[in-house]
GROMACS .gro file of C-alpha atoms in nm:
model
  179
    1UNK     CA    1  -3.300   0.507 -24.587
    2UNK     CA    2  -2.987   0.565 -24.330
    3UNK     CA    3  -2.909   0.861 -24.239
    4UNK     CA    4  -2.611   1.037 -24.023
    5UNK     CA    5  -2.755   1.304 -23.838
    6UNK     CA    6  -2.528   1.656 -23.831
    7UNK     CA    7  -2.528   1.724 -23.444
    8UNK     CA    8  -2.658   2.101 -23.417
    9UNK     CA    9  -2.629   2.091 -23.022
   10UNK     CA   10  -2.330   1.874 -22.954
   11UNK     CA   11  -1.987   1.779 -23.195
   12UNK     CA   12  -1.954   1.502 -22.942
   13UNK     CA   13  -2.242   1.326 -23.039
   14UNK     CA   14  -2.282   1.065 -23.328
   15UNK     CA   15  -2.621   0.993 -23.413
   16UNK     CA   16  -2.753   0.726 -23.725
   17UNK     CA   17  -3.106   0.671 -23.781
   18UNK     CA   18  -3.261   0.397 -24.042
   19UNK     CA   19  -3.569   0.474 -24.213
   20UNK     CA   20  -3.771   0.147 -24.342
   21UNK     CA   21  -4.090   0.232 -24.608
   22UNK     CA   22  -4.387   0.047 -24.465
   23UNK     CA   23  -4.637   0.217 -24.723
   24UNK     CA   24  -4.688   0.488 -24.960
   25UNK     CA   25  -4.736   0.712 -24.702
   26UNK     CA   26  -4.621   0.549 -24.378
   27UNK     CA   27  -4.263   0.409 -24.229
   28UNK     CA   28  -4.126   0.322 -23.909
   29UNK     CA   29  -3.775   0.418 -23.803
   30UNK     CA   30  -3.501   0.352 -23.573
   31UNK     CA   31  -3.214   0.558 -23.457
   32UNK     CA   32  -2.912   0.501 -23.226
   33UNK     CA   33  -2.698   0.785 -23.073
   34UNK     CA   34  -2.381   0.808 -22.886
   35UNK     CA   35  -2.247   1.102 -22.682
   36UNK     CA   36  -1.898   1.146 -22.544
   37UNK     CA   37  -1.731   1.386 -22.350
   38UNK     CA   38  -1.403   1.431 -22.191
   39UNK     CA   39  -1.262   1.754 -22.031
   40UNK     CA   40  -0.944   1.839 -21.876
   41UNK     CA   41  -0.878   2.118 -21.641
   42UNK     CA   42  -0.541   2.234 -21.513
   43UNK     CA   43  -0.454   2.575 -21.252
   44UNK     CA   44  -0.145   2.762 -21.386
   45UNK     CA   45  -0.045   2.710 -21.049
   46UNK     CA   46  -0.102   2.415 -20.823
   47UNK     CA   47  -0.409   2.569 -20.534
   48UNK     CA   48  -0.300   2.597 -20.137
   49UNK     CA   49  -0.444   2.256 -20.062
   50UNK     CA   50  -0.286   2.030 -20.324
   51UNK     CA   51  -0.588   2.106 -20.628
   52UNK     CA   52  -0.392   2.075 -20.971
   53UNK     CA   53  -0.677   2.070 -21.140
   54UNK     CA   54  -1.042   1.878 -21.248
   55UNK     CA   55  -1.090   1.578 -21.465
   56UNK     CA   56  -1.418   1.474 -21.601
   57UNK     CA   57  -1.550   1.245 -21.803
   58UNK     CA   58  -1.896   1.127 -21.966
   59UNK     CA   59  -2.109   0.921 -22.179
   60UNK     CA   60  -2.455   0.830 -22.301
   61UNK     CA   61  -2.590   0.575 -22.524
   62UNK     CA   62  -2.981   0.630 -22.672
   63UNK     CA   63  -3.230   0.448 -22.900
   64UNK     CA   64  -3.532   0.635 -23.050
   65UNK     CA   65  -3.764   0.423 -23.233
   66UNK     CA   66  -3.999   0.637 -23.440
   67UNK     CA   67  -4.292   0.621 -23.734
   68UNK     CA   68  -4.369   0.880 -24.020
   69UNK     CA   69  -4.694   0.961 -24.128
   70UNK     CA   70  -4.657   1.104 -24.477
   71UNK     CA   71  -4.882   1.421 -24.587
   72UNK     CA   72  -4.737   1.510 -24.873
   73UNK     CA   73  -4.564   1.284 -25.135
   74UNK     CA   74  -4.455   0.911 -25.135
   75UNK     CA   75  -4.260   0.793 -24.828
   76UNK     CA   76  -3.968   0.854 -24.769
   77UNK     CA   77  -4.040   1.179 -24.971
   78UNK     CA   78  -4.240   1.461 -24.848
   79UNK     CA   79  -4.386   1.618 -24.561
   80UNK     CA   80  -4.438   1.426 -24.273
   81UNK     CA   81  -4.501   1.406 -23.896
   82UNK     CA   82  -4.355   1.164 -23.644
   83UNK     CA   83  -4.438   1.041 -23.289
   84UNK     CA   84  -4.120   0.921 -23.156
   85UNK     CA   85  -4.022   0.758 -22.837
   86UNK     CA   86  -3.646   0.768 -22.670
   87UNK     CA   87  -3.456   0.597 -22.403
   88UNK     CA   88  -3.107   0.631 -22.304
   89UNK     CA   89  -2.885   0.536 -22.030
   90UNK     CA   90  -2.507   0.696 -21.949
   91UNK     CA   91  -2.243   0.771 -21.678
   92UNK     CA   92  -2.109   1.098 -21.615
   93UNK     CA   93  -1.747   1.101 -21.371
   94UNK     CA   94  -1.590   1.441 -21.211
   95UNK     CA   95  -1.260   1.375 -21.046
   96UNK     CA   96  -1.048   1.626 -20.847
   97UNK     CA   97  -0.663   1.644 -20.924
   98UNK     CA   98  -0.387   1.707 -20.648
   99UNK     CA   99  -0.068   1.676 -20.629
  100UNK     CA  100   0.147   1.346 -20.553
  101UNK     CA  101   0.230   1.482 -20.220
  102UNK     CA  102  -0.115   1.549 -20.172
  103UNK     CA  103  -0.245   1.191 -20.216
  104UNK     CA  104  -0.292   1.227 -20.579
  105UNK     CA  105  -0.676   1.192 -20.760
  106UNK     CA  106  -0.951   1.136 -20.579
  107UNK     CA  107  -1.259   1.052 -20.778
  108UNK     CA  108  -1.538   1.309 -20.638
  109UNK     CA  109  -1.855   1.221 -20.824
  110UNK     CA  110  -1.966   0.939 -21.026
  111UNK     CA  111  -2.360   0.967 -21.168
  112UNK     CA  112  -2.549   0.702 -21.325
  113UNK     CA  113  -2.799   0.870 -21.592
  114UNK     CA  114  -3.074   0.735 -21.753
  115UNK     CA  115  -3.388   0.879 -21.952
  116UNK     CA  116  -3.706   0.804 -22.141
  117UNK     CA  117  -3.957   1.005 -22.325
  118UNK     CA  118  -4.103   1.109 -22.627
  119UNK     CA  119  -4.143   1.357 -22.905
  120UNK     CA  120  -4.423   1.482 -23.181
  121UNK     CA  121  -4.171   1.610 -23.531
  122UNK     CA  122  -4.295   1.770 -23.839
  123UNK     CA  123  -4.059   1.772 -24.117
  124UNK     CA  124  -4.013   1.712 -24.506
  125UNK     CA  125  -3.751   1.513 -24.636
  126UNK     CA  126  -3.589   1.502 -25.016
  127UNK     CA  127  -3.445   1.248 -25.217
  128UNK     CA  128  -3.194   1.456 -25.464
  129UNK     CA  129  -3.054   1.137 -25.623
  130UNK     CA  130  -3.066   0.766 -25.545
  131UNK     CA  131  -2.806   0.704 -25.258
  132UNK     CA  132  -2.852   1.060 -25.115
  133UNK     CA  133  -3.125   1.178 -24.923
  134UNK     CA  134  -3.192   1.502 -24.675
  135UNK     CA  135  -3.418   1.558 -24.381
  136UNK     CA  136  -3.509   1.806 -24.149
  137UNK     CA  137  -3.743   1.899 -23.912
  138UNK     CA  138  -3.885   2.044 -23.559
  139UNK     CA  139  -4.083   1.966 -23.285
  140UNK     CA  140  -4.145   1.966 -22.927
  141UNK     CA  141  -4.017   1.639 -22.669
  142UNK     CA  142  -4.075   1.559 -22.297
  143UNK     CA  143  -3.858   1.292 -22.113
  144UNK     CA  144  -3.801   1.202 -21.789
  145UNK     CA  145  -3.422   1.197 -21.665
  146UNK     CA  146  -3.300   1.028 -21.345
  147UNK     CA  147  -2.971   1.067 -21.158
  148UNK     CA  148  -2.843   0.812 -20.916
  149UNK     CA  149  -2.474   0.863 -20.689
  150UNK     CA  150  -2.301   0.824 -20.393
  151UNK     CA  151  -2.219   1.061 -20.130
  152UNK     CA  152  -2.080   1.046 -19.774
  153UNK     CA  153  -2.305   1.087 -19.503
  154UNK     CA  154  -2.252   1.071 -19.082
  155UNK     CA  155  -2.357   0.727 -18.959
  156UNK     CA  156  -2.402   0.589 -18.664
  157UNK     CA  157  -2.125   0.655 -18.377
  158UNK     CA  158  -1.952   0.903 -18.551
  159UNK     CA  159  -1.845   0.715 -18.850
  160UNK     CA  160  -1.947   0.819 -19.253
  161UNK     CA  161  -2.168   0.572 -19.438
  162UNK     CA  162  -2.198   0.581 -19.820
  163UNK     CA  163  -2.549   0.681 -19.953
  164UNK     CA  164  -2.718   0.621 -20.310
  165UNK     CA  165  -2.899   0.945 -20.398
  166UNK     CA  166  -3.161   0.869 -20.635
  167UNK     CA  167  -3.306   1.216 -20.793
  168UNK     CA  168  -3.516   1.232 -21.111
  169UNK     CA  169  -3.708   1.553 -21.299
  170UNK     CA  170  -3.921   1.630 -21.603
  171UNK     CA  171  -3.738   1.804 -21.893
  172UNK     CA  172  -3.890   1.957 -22.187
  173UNK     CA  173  -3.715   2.047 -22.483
  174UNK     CA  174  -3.716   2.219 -22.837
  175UNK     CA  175  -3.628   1.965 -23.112
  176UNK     CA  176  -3.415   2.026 -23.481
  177UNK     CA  177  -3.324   1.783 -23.648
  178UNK     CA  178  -3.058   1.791 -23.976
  179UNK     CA  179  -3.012   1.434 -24.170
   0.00000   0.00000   0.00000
């Protein structure tokens, strides 16, 4: 089984997952996801110190290998539950926009992301008709996310050095999912 998941949180973000039948009541999956984002900010007027506006950009790429434990049904029919695990990496960029005369862009912050985790899912899924297929579910997921960029720091005698900044927390989140 593939399926195209319908993004609930995000109508940047493409997600496919495949769905292989191990057993009559087991199956292992894996998923890919893709998330883009690009925003574009402009003042109705250009700001006293040359600010026209903000630029930013980002992305992230994930893979989420997962198996289903069938209750109910034949697999890939019925209730099921799934441990699954996830792992992504992306790049998020923030640039500030002046004017020409003001030295034009200047590219304020550029973050490395990446995460890893995991997630329990209960859900039922329903073949209608050979070829077409529909899933849901919910569940509960954990990851870890870390953040790594540069900023400017006073050095030695006066001058700025650059400094990686490596910061990382626990995030816990609420899952849906819609195939």
């Amino acid at each position: 089984v593939v399926t195209v998941s319908v993004p609930l949180q995000s109508l940047s973000q493409l997600s496919l997952e495949g769905e292989r039948v191990m057993g009559e009541r087991f199956s292992v999956g894996l998923g890919v996801s893709a998330i883009f984002n690009q925003v574009r900010s402009r003042f109705d007027e250009t700001q006293a110190d040359g600010v026209e506006g903000f630029d930013s950009g980002s992305y992230r790429l994930g893979i989420e290998p997962s198996v289903r434990f069938y209750l109910t049904g034949r697999a890939p029919q019925g209730l099921w539950v799934s441990p699954r695990l996830e792992a992504s990496l992306g790049r998020n960029t923030s640039e500030t926009v002046r004017s020409q005369d003001e030295g034009g862009s200047l590219i304020d912050i550029s973050t490395d992301i990446w995460s890893v985790g995991g997630a329990a899912v209960v859900g039922y899924s329903v073949v209608l008709e050979p070829g077409f297929t529909v899933q849901g579910g919910v569940g509960f997921g954990a990851r870890r996310e870390a953040l790594a960029y540069d900023v400017v720091r006073p050095g030695e005698n006066g001058l700025s050095a650059l400094t990686r900044v490596h910061q990382s927390t626990w995030l816990f989140t609420l899952r849906i999912l819609l195939n």
